[in-house]
Amino acid sequence: MTLPDKAAVLEAHAKNRAVASLLTSLPDAILDAKFDCGELTLTIVKDQIREAATAVQKAGYNFLEDVTCVDWYPSEPRFHVVYHILSHSLKERVRLVAPVDSIDPSIDSITAIWPSANYYEREVWDLFGVRFGGHPGLRRIMMPEEWQGHPLRKDYPVEGYR
Amino acid sequence: MADLPQFVATSTLLEPRPEEGSKDRTMVLNMGPQHPSTHGVLRLVIEIDGETVLKVVPDIGYLHTGIEKTCEAKFYQQVVPMTDRIDYLSPMTNNLCYCLAVEKLLQIEIPERAQWIRVLLNELTRLNSHLVWLGTHAMDIGALTVFLYCFREREEILRIFEAVSGQRMMTSYFRVGGLALEPPLDLFDRIQKFIRIMPEKIDEYQNLLTGNPIWMGRLKGVGHLSAEDAIALGVTGPPLRASGVDWDLRRDMPYSSYEKFQFKVPVSNDCDVWARYIVRIEEMRESVKICQQALDGMPEGAIKADAPKVVLPDREKMKSQMEALIYHFKIVTEGFTVPAGQVYQAVESPRGEMGYYVVSDGTAKPYRVHMRNPSFATLQALQKMCEGRLLADVVAVIGSIDIVLGEIDR
């Protein structure tokens, strides 16, 4: 079941713990909400990602599964940093998406909330070039340290530069 | 807001402390990437004081092949063989996870028989992977014999895989929409024969190890990881359950009809390398039980979904039906389109939570495929498990988290 817009999704999922927690503590942080293929996606203002992650964690979503990024080149905001957060007690997950523009591709790190974000964020920095403010050691993880460019960007050729 | 990242040469990841000439100066040791007990090409930079480990910094990326990037240039069905090569010890689990993700986007129903065969082969994959883990883990600790015993049984699993898919390791047997082929007629008998002997083989490994004083001495109390730390550091699978967290995706968020199977989820509160050993051994026994249930209740019916635009038609139909021939031609040359959207599908791989995040823009090629790999996250816990312990324990800890470098580096 796909609902038309943000208001309808938030209304239908008002009882969802993550939605309820975000609506009470950070009502302005939610840019968009989607429910598709049985998965809830909340788009969050990038400046408030840390607060949003804390709110979701307090709502019972205790396990950060993954942080990754999608490059929507050439549209803006170009990068969508994607967080998948799981709740062991509720047995459900929520997806937070933070759009990041290409002029200043940076977002706050959530390593203070979930230390496991360390490697995930390094991977996103390495392959997409999105910087994470406050990360304890943001350096390349997959590519050699002297590598130029960020290979998973859409304007980076599959075969690389020769 | 964001600080600029600094350029850090990996050769200077750790420096001995304090100044040169001091009596208390620590030593920085480089382990790997070509080290027999790192299970691939893992490089560790270790700071030691005498034999006590102060800090462990993993340096990864030696096997990075850009699989995620390659996937973006392939049709959806062409991604399946790529997924085998990520975690090369559990190819079927990778296949399953990717296929489930795309099937979720396509919203197609998979016939029951295909789902059950997927479960059966997945549990064999788990046995296969745990056998390699047990063999190599024991070998790292110094018990060479176990390796030979484990690979004896693994060989039979690989032969079963070969019979079913034509390949021993890179199986690529699952397809979006079902399975590639109907399995050979004698396959279920072969699996039955194998899982009948398997429990006593597991007893045999335990006879070699569980009561062995050296084995106990090297494993018990080593590599402590509390439940809070495990969750904070993203640890999943057997290491998480060995830290006392009762969480298994097969039971708690079932997929591919796992809800129809009865099995226990082994949990231990010991939080050490020994607990991880016991949890995996018990998991092997449960896998055997799941295989038996799958064989006993194997439903009849189709092995491919009724979705002609996605699933390749049978060879026979292509010879008699014009439409089947057209669909075959179209799927092979143009691929199939997938509705725009994004899904995250997670399965319980032998190493923990394996997740595929697939983003579609409505074309025949995935816009983005991202793999959430259990080993990648678990590696972060290495520092926590090793600090303050002896250098020799690092080897035991690496063995106990059962990493596969192929899926860490992708």
Coordinates of C-alpha atoms in Angstrom, one line a residue:
Chain A
M1 CA 0.0 0.0 0.0
T2 CA 1.5 3.3 -1.1
L3 CA 0.1 6.5 0.5
P4 CA 0.1 9.7 -1.4
D5 CA 1.9 12.3 0.7
K6 CA 3.7 13.0 3.9
A7 CA 0.7 14.0 6.0
A8 CA -1.2 10.8 5.0
V9 CA 1.8 8.6 5.9
L10 CA 2.4 10.3 9.2
E11 CA -1.3 10.0 10.1
A12 CA -1.4 6.3 9.2
H13 CA 1.7 5.6 11.2
A14 CA 1.0 8.0 14.1
K15 CA 1.4 5.0 16.4
N16 CA 4.8 4.0 15.1
R17 CA 7.2 4.7 17.9
A18 CA 9.8 6.4 15.7
V19 CA 7.2 8.7 14.1
A20 CA 5.6 9.5 17.4
S21 CA 9.0 10.3 19.0
L22 CA 10.1 12.5 16.1
L23 CA 6.8 14.3 15.9
T24 CA 6.9 15.3 19.6
S25 CA 10.6 16.2 19.8
L26 CA 11.4 17.4 16.3
P27 CA 8.3 18.1 14.3
D28 CA 10.1 20.4 11.8
A29 CA 12.8 17.9 11.1
I30 CA 10.7 15.6 9.0
L31 CA 10.8 16.8 5.4
D32 CA 8.9 13.8 3.9
A33 CA 7.5 10.4 4.8
K34 CA 6.9 7.4 2.6
F35 CA 5.6 4.0 3.1
D36 CA 6.4 1.6 0.3
C37 CA 6.9 -2.2 0.1
G38 CA 6.1 -2.4 3.8
E39 CA 9.0 -0.1 4.7
L40 CA 8.8 3.3 6.4
T41 CA 11.1 6.0 5.1
L42 CA 11.4 9.3 6.9
T43 CA 13.3 12.2 5.2
I44 CA 15.1 14.3 7.8
V45 CA 16.7 17.8 7.6
K46 CA 20.4 17.1 7.5
D47 CA 21.2 19.6 10.2
Q48 CA 19.1 17.7 12.6
I49 CA 20.2 14.2 11.9
R50 CA 21.9 13.8 15.2
E51 CA 18.8 14.9 17.1
A52 CA 16.6 12.7 14.9
A53 CA 18.9 9.6 15.5
T54 CA 18.8 10.2 19.2
A55 CA 15.0 10.5 19.2
V56 CA 14.7 7.3 17.2
Q57 CA 17.1 5.5 19.5
K58 CA 15.0 6.7 22.5
A59 CA 11.9 5.3 20.8
G60 CA 13.4 1.8 21.1
Y61 CA 15.3 1.5 17.8
N62 CA 18.4 0.3 19.4
F63 CA 20.5 -1.1 16.5
L64 CA 22.1 0.8 13.7
E65 CA 22.2 -1.6 10.8
D66 CA 23.7 0.4 8.1
V67 CA 24.7 3.9 6.8
T68 CA 25.0 4.3 3.1
C69 CA 24.4 6.9 0.4
V70 CA 22.7 7.3 -3.0
D71 CA 23.9 9.7 -5.6
W72 CA 21.1 11.3 -7.5
Y73 CA 23.4 13.2 -9.9
P74 CA 22.5 15.7 -11.6
S75 CA 19.5 16.5 -9.5
E76 CA 19.8 18.5 -6.2
P77 CA 20.1 17.7 -3.3
R78 CA 22.5 15.3 -4.9
F79 CA 23.3 12.9 -2.1
H80 CA 20.9 11.0 0.1
V81 CA 22.6 9.6 3.2
V82 CA 20.5 6.6 4.2
Y83 CA 20.3 5.1 7.7
H84 CA 18.7 1.8 8.5
I85 CA 17.8 1.4 12.1
L86 CA 16.4 -1.7 13.7
S87 CA 14.5 -2.3 16.9
H88 CA 15.1 -5.6 18.5
S89 CA 12.1 -5.3 20.8
L90 CA 9.6 -4.0 18.3
K91 CA 11.0 -6.3 15.5
E92 CA 10.8 -3.5 12.9
R93 CA 13.1 -1.1 11.2
V94 CA 12.9 2.5 10.1
R95 CA 14.8 4.2 7.3
L96 CA 16.0 7.8 7.8
V97 CA 17.2 9.6 4.7
A98 CA 19.1 12.9 4.9
P99 CA 19.5 14.8 1.6
V100 CA 22.8 16.5 1.2
D101 CA 23.6 19.0 -1.5
S102 CA 26.7 18.9 -3.7
I103 CA 28.0 22.4 -2.9
D104 CA 28.7 21.4 0.7
P105 CA 28.5 17.6 0.9
S106 CA 28.7 17.2 4.6
I107 CA 26.5 16.0 7.5
D108 CA 27.0 15.5 11.2
S109 CA 28.4 12.1 12.2
I110 CA 26.3 9.9 14.4
T111 CA 29.2 8.0 15.8
A112 CA 28.5 9.5 19.3
I113 CA 25.1 7.8 19.2
W114 CA 26.1 4.5 17.6
P115 CA 29.9 3.8 17.5
S116 CA 29.2 1.3 14.7
A117 CA 28.6 4.3 12.4
N118 CA 32.4 4.7 12.3
Y119 CA 33.2 2.3 9.5
Y120 CA 29.9 3.0 7.6
E121 CA 30.6 6.7 7.5
R122 CA 34.2 6.2 6.5
E123 CA 32.9 4.1 3.6
V124 CA 30.5 6.8 2.5
W125 CA 33.2 9.4 2.7
D126 CA 35.6 7.2 0.7
L127 CA 33.2 6.2 -2.1
F128 CA 30.9 9.2 -2.3
G129 CA 32.9 12.1 -0.8
V130 CA 30.3 13.1 1.8
R131 CA 32.1 14.4 4.9
F132 CA 30.9 13.6 8.4
G133 CA 31.4 16.4 11.0
G134 CA 32.7 15.2 14.3
H135 CA 33.8 11.8 13.1
P136 CA 36.8 10.5 15.1
G137 CA 38.9 9.4 12.2
L138 CA 37.5 10.2 8.8
R139 CA 39.9 8.6 6.3
R140 CA 39.6 6.3 3.3
I141 CA 38.7 2.7 4.1
M142 CA 38.4 0.8 0.8
M143 CA 40.4 2.8 -1.7
P144 CA 44.2 3.5 -1.4
E145 CA 44.8 6.5 0.7
E146 CA 46.3 8.6 -2.2
W147 CA 43.3 7.8 -4.5
Q148 CA 41.7 10.8 -6.3
G149 CA 38.0 11.0 -6.6
H150 CA 35.1 9.0 -5.1
P151 CA 34.2 5.9 -7.2
L152 CA 30.6 5.4 -6.4
R153 CA 29.6 8.9 -7.6
K154 CA 27.5 8.6 -10.7
D155 CA 29.8 10.9 -12.7
Y156 CA 32.7 8.5 -12.0
P157 CA 33.0 6.1 -14.9
V158 CA 32.5 2.4 -14.2
E159 CA 35.9 1.6 -15.8
G160 CA 37.6 4.3 -13.9
Y161 CA 39.7 7.1 -15.5
R162 CA 42.4 5.7 -17.8
Chain B
M1 CA 30.0 22.1 10.6
A2 CA 31.9 19.2 9.1
D3 CA 35.7 19.1 9.6
L4 CA 37.9 18.4 6.7
P5 CA 39.2 14.9 6.8
Q6 CA 42.9 14.6 7.3
F7 CA 45.2 12.6 5.1
V8 CA 46.5 9.8 7.3
A9 CA 49.1 7.4 5.9
T10 CA 48.3 3.9 7.1
S11 CA 52.0 3.4 7.8
T12 CA 51.6 5.9 10.5
L13 CA 48.3 4.7 11.9
L14 CA 50.0 4.0 15.2
E15 CA 53.2 5.3 16.7
P16 CA 55.2 3.8 19.5
R17 CA 54.8 5.8 22.7
P18 CA 56.3 7.6 24.6
E19 CA 59.6 9.1 23.2
E20 CA 62.4 7.0 21.9
G21 CA 64.8 5.6 24.5
S22 CA 62.2 5.4 27.2
K23 CA 62.1 2.2 29.1
D24 CA 58.3 2.0 28.8
R25 CA 58.2 2.6 25.0
T26 CA 55.6 0.4 23.3
M27 CA 56.1 -1.5 20.1
V28 CA 54.0 -1.3 16.9
L29 CA 53.6 -4.6 15.2
N30 CA 52.3 -5.2 11.7
M31 CA 50.2 -8.3 11.2
G32 CA 49.2 -9.3 7.7
P33 CA 47.9 -8.7 5.1
Q34 CA 49.6 -12.0 4.2
H35 CA 49.2 -13.8 7.5
P36 CA 47.8 -17.3 7.7
S37 CA 45.4 -16.6 10.6
T38 CA 43.8 -13.4 9.2
H39 CA 41.5 -15.4 6.9
G40 CA 42.3 -13.5 3.8
V41 CA 44.0 -10.2 3.5
L42 CA 43.3 -8.4 6.7
R43 CA 46.1 -6.2 7.9
L44 CA 46.2 -5.3 11.6
V45 CA 48.4 -2.6 13.1
I46 CA 48.9 -3.6 16.7
E47 CA 50.4 -1.6 19.5
I48 CA 51.8 -3.9 22.2
D49 CA 53.4 -3.4 25.6
G50 CA 55.4 -6.6 26.1
E51 CA 52.9 -9.1 25.1
T52 CA 49.9 -7.1 26.1
V53 CA 47.8 -5.6 23.3
L54 CA 47.0 -1.9 23.8
K55 CA 45.4 -1.0 20.5
V56 CA 44.4 -2.8 17.3
V57 CA 43.7 -0.9 14.1
P58 CA 42.4 -3.0 11.2
D59 CA 43.5 -1.7 7.8
I60 CA 41.2 -3.1 5.1
G61 CA 40.4 -2.6 1.4
Y62 CA 43.0 -5.0 -0.1
L63 CA 40.2 -7.0 -1.8
H64 CA 38.1 -4.0 -2.9
T65 CA 36.7 -4.7 -6.4
G66 CA 34.0 -2.2 -6.6
I67 CA 31.1 -4.7 -6.8
E68 CA 28.5 -2.1 -5.8
K69 CA 29.7 0.1 -8.8
T70 CA 29.7 -2.9 -11.2
C71 CA 26.1 -3.8 -10.2
E72 CA 24.9 -0.4 -11.4
A73 CA 26.0 -1.3 -14.9
K74 CA 24.3 -4.7 -15.0
F75 CA 20.7 -5.9 -15.6
Y76 CA 19.0 -7.0 -12.5
Q77 CA 19.4 -10.7 -13.4
Q78 CA 23.1 -10.2 -14.1
V79 CA 23.8 -9.0 -10.5
V80 CA 23.1 -12.5 -9.1
P81 CA 26.6 -13.9 -10.0
M82 CA 28.2 -10.8 -8.5
T83 CA 26.6 -11.5 -5.2
D84 CA 28.3 -15.0 -4.9
R85 CA 31.7 -13.3 -5.0
I86 CA 31.1 -11.1 -1.9
D87 CA 30.8 -13.7 0.8
Y88 CA 32.4 -16.7 -1.1
L89 CA 31.7 -19.1 1.8
S90 CA 28.0 -18.6 1.7
P91 CA 27.0 -17.9 -1.9
M92 CA 23.4 -19.1 -1.5
T93 CA 22.7 -16.7 1.3
N94 CA 23.9 -13.8 -0.9
N95 CA 21.8 -15.0 -3.8
L96 CA 18.8 -15.3 -1.6
C97 CA 19.1 -11.9 0.0
Y98 CA 19.5 -10.1 -3.3
C99 CA 16.6 -12.1 -5.0
L100 CA 14.3 -11.4 -2.0
A101 CA 15.1 -7.7 -2.2
V102 CA 14.3 -7.5 -6.0
E103 CA 11.2 -9.7 -5.5
K104 CA 10.0 -7.3 -2.9
L105 CA 10.4 -4.4 -5.3
L106 CA 8.6 -6.4 -8.0
Q107 CA 6.0 -7.6 -5.6
I108 CA 5.9 -11.1 -7.0
E109 CA 4.9 -14.2 -5.1
I110 CA 7.4 -17.1 -5.0
P111 CA 6.0 -20.7 -5.2
E112 CA 6.3 -22.6 -1.9
R113 CA 8.5 -25.3 -3.3
A114 CA 11.1 -22.7 -4.4
Q115 CA 11.0 -21.1 -1.0
W116 CA 11.5 -24.5 0.7
I117 CA 14.4 -25.4 -1.5
R118 CA 15.9 -22.0 -0.8
V119 CA 15.7 -22.7 2.9
L120 CA 17.2 -26.2 2.5
L121 CA 20.1 -24.9 0.5
N122 CA 20.6 -22.0 2.8
E123 CA 21.0 -24.2 5.8
L124 CA 23.4 -26.4 3.9
T125 CA 25.3 -23.2 3.2
R126 CA 25.3 -22.4 6.9
L127 CA 26.8 -25.8 7.6
N128 CA 29.3 -25.3 4.9
S129 CA 30.4 -22.0 6.2
H130 CA 30.5 -23.1 9.8
L131 CA 32.6 -26.1 8.9
V132 CA 35.2 -23.8 7.2
W133 CA 35.1 -21.6 10.3
L134 CA 35.5 -24.5 12.7
G135 CA 38.4 -26.0 10.7
T136 CA 40.3 -22.8 10.3
H137 CA 39.6 -21.5 13.8
A138 CA 40.9 -24.8 15.3
M139 CA 43.9 -24.7 13.0
D140 CA 44.7 -21.1 14.2
I141 CA 44.7 -22.3 17.7
G142 CA 46.9 -25.3 16.9
A143 CA 44.5 -28.2 16.5
L144 CA 45.3 -29.3 12.9
T145 CA 43.3 -32.5 12.8
V146 CA 39.9 -30.8 13.0
F147 CA 40.5 -29.0 9.8
L148 CA 40.7 -32.3 7.9
Y149 CA 37.6 -33.7 9.5
C150 CA 35.6 -30.5 8.7
F151 CA 36.7 -30.4 5.1
R152 CA 35.7 -34.0 4.7
E153 CA 32.0 -33.1 5.4
R154 CA 32.3 -29.8 3.5
E155 CA 33.4 -31.7 0.4
E156 CA 30.0 -33.5 0.4
I157 CA 28.1 -30.2 0.7
L158 CA 30.1 -28.8 -2.2
R159 CA 29.3 -31.9 -4.2
I160 CA 25.6 -31.4 -3.5
F161 CA 26.0 -27.8 -4.6
E162 CA 27.7 -29.0 -7.8
A163 CA 24.8 -31.4 -8.5
V164 CA 22.2 -28.7 -8.0
S165 CA 23.9 -25.8 -9.7
G166 CA 26.9 -27.0 -11.7
Q167 CA 29.2 -25.1 -9.5
R168 CA 30.9 -25.9 -6.2
M169 CA 31.4 -22.5 -4.8
M170 CA 29.9 -19.7 -7.0
T171 CA 26.5 -21.3 -7.3
S172 CA 24.3 -18.5 -8.6
Y173 CA 21.4 -20.9 -8.4
F174 CA 18.6 -18.6 -7.2
R175 CA 17.0 -16.3 -9.7
V176 CA 14.7 -13.3 -9.3
G177 CA 11.4 -15.1 -9.2
G178 CA 12.5 -18.6 -8.1
L179 CA 15.2 -21.0 -8.9
A180 CA 17.3 -21.6 -12.1
L181 CA 16.4 -25.2 -12.6
E182 CA 14.4 -28.1 -11.0
P183 CA 17.0 -29.8 -8.8
P184 CA 18.2 -33.3 -10.0
L185 CA 16.0 -36.3 -9.0
D186 CA 18.4 -37.8 -6.5
L187 CA 19.3 -34.6 -4.8
F188 CA 17.0 -34.9 -1.8
D189 CA 18.2 -38.5 -1.2
R190 CA 21.7 -37.3 -1.2
I191 CA 21.0 -34.5 1.2
Q192 CA 19.1 -36.9 3.4
K193 CA 22.0 -39.3 3.4
F194 CA 24.3 -36.4 4.3
I195 CA 22.3 -34.9 7.2
R196 CA 21.7 -38.4 8.6
I197 CA 25.4 -38.7 9.3
M198 CA 26.0 -35.1 10.2
P199 CA 25.0 -35.0 13.9
E200 CA 27.5 -37.8 14.7
K201 CA 30.2 -35.9 12.8
I202 CA 29.4 -32.8 14.9
D203 CA 29.8 -35.0 18.0
E204 CA 33.1 -36.1 16.6
Y205 CA 34.4 -32.5 16.3
Q206 CA 33.2 -31.8 19.8
N207 CA 35.0 -34.9 21.1
L208 CA 38.2 -33.5 19.6
L209 CA 37.7 -30.0 21.0
T210 CA 35.2 -29.4 23.7
G211 CA 36.9 -31.3 26.5
N212 CA 40.4 -30.5 25.3
P213 CA 42.3 -28.6 28.0
I214 CA 44.4 -26.6 25.6
W215 CA 41.3 -25.6 23.6
M216 CA 39.5 -24.6 26.7
G217 CA 42.5 -22.7 28.0
R218 CA 42.9 -20.7 24.8
L219 CA 39.1 -20.0 24.4
K220 CA 37.6 -19.5 27.8
G221 CA 37.5 -15.9 29.1
V222 CA 39.2 -14.6 26.0
G223 CA 37.8 -11.8 23.8
H224 CA 35.1 -10.5 26.1
L225 CA 32.4 -8.5 24.4
S226 CA 29.4 -7.3 26.5
A227 CA 25.9 -7.2 25.0
E228 CA 25.8 -3.3 25.1
D229 CA 29.1 -3.1 23.3
A230 CA 28.0 -5.7 20.7
I231 CA 24.9 -3.7 19.9
A232 CA 26.8 -0.4 19.9
L233 CA 29.4 -1.7 17.6
G234 CA 27.0 -3.3 15.1
V235 CA 27.8 -6.9 15.9
T236 CA 25.3 -9.4 14.5
G237 CA 24.9 -13.2 14.2
P238 CA 26.7 -15.8 16.4
P239 CA 28.9 -13.2 18.1
L240 CA 25.9 -11.2 19.1
R241 CA 24.0 -14.3 20.4
A242 CA 27.2 -15.4 22.3
S243 CA 27.0 -12.0 24.1
G244 CA 23.5 -12.9 25.3
V245 CA 21.3 -11.1 22.8
D246 CA 18.5 -13.3 21.7
W247 CA 18.1 -12.2 18.1
D248 CA 17.9 -14.2 15.0
L249 CA 16.3 -12.8 11.8
R250 CA 15.2 -16.2 10.7
R251 CA 12.9 -16.4 13.8
D252 CA 12.2 -12.7 14.5
M253 CA 11.7 -11.3 11.0
P254 CA 11.1 -14.4 9.0
Y255 CA 11.7 -14.5 5.2
S256 CA 11.3 -17.2 2.6
S257 CA 8.9 -19.2 4.8
Y258 CA 11.3 -19.7 7.7
E259 CA 8.2 -19.1 10.0
K260 CA 7.1 -22.7 9.1
F261 CA 10.2 -24.3 10.6
Q262 CA 10.8 -25.2 14.2
F263 CA 14.3 -24.5 15.5
K264 CA 16.0 -23.2 18.6
V265 CA 18.2 -20.1 18.6
P266 CA 21.3 -20.9 20.7
V267 CA 22.2 -18.1 23.0
S268 CA 25.1 -17.9 25.6
N269 CA 25.8 -15.3 28.2
D270 CA 29.5 -16.0 28.5
C271 CA 30.4 -13.3 25.9
D272 CA 33.8 -14.9 25.1
V273 CA 35.4 -16.9 22.3
W274 CA 34.3 -20.1 23.9
A275 CA 30.6 -18.9 23.8
R276 CA 31.0 -18.1 20.1
Y277 CA 32.3 -21.6 19.6
I278 CA 29.4 -23.3 21.5
V279 CA 26.8 -21.1 19.8
R280 CA 28.1 -22.0 16.3
I281 CA 28.3 -25.7 17.1
E282 CA 24.7 -25.6 18.3
E283 CA 23.7 -23.7 15.2
M284 CA 25.0 -26.5 13.1
R285 CA 22.8 -28.9 14.9
E286 CA 19.8 -26.7 14.4
S287 CA 20.6 -26.3 10.7
V288 CA 20.6 -30.1 10.4
K289 CA 17.1 -30.1 12.0
I290 CA 15.8 -27.4 9.6
C291 CA 17.2 -29.4 6.6
Q292 CA 15.4 -32.5 7.9
Q293 CA 12.1 -30.6 8.2
A294 CA 12.6 -29.1 4.8
L295 CA 13.1 -32.6 3.3
D296 CA 10.2 -34.1 5.2
G297 CA 7.7 -31.4 4.2
M298 CA 9.0 -30.5 0.7
P299 CA 6.0 -29.2 -1.2
E300 CA 5.3 -30.1 -4.8
G301 CA 4.7 -27.6 -7.5
A302 CA 6.5 -25.0 -9.6
I303 CA 9.9 -23.6 -8.9
K304 CA 9.4 -20.3 -10.7
A305 CA 7.0 -17.5 -10.1
D306 CA 4.2 -16.9 -12.6
A307 CA 5.7 -13.7 -13.9
P308 CA 6.5 -14.1 -17.6
K309 CA 8.0 -10.6 -17.9
V310 CA 10.6 -11.4 -15.2
V311 CA 11.2 -15.1 -15.1
L312 CA 12.8 -16.9 -18.1
P313 CA 10.4 -19.4 -19.7
D314 CA 11.0 -23.1 -19.7
R315 CA 13.0 -24.4 -22.6
E316 CA 10.1 -26.6 -23.7
K317 CA 7.7 -23.8 -23.8
M318 CA 10.0 -21.7 -26.0
K319 CA 9.9 -24.4 -28.6
S320 CA 6.1 -24.5 -28.8
Q321 CA 4.9 -21.0 -27.8
M322 CA 5.6 -17.8 -29.6
E323 CA 5.0 -15.7 -26.6
A324 CA 7.5 -17.6 -24.4
L325 CA 10.1 -17.1 -27.1
I326 CA 9.5 -13.3 -27.3
Y327 CA 9.7 -12.9 -23.5
H328 CA 12.9 -15.0 -23.4
F329 CA 14.4 -12.7 -26.1
K330 CA 13.3 -9.6 -24.3
I331 CA 14.5 -10.6 -20.9
V332 CA 17.9 -11.7 -22.2
T333 CA 18.5 -8.6 -24.4
E334 CA 16.8 -5.8 -22.5
G335 CA 16.4 -7.2 -19.0
F336 CA 13.2 -6.6 -17.0
T337 CA 12.2 -3.3 -15.6
V338 CA 11.6 -2.9 -11.9
P339 CA 9.2 -0.3 -10.4
A340 CA 10.9 2.7 -8.9
G341 CA 11.5 2.5 -5.2
Q342 CA 13.9 1.3 -2.5
V343 CA 14.0 -1.7 -0.4
Y344 CA 16.2 -3.1 2.4
Q345 CA 16.1 -6.9 2.8
A346 CA 18.0 -8.5 5.6
V347 CA 18.7 -12.2 6.0
E348 CA 20.6 -14.2 8.7
S349 CA 23.8 -15.2 7.0
P350 CA 26.2 -17.6 8.8
R351 CA 28.1 -14.5 9.9
G352 CA 25.2 -12.3 11.0
E353 CA 22.8 -9.9 9.4
M354 CA 23.4 -9.6 5.7
G355 CA 21.3 -6.8 4.1
Y356 CA 20.8 -5.7 0.5
Y357 CA 19.6 -2.1 -0.1
V358 CA 18.4 -1.9 -3.7
V359 CA 17.3 1.4 -5.2
S360 CA 15.4 1.3 -8.5
D361 CA 14.7 4.2 -10.8
G362 CA 12.3 2.2 -12.9
T363 CA 14.8 0.9 -15.5
A364 CA 16.2 -2.5 -16.2
K365 CA 19.4 -1.8 -14.2
P366 CA 19.6 -1.2 -10.5
Y367 CA 20.2 2.5 -9.6
R368 CA 22.1 1.5 -6.5
V369 CA 22.9 -1.8 -4.8
H370 CA 24.4 -1.7 -1.4
M371 CA 25.4 -4.7 0.7
R372 CA 25.3 -4.5 4.5
N373 CA 27.8 -7.1 5.4
P374 CA 28.1 -8.6 8.9
S375 CA 31.9 -9.1 8.8
F376 CA 32.4 -5.4 8.0
A377 CA 30.6 -4.3 11.1
T378 CA 31.9 -7.1 13.4
L379 CA 35.5 -6.1 12.6
Q380 CA 34.9 -2.9 14.5
A381 CA 34.5 -4.8 17.7
L382 CA 38.0 -6.3 17.4
Q383 CA 39.7 -3.5 19.3
K384 CA 37.2 -3.9 22.2
M385 CA 37.8 -7.7 22.3
C386 CA 41.6 -7.6 22.1
E387 CA 42.7 -4.6 24.3
G388 CA 44.4 -5.7 27.4
R389 CA 44.8 -9.3 26.3
L390 CA 47.8 -11.2 25.0
L391 CA 48.9 -11.0 21.5
A392 CA 48.2 -14.7 20.9
D393 CA 44.6 -14.0 21.8
V394 CA 44.2 -11.7 18.8
V395 CA 44.4 -14.8 16.6
A396 CA 41.7 -16.6 18.7
V397 CA 39.5 -13.5 18.5
I398 CA 39.8 -13.1 14.8
G399 CA 38.9 -16.8 14.4
S400 CA 35.9 -16.4 16.7
I401 CA 34.3 -13.5 14.7
D402 CA 34.6 -15.5 11.5
I403 CA 35.2 -12.8 9.0
V404 CA 35.3 -13.1 5.3
L405 CA 37.5 -10.5 3.7
G406 CA 35.6 -10.7 0.4
E407 CA 32.5 -9.3 2.0
I408 CA 34.3 -6.7 4.1
D409 CA 36.1 -5.2 1.1
R410 CA 33.5 -6.0 -1.6

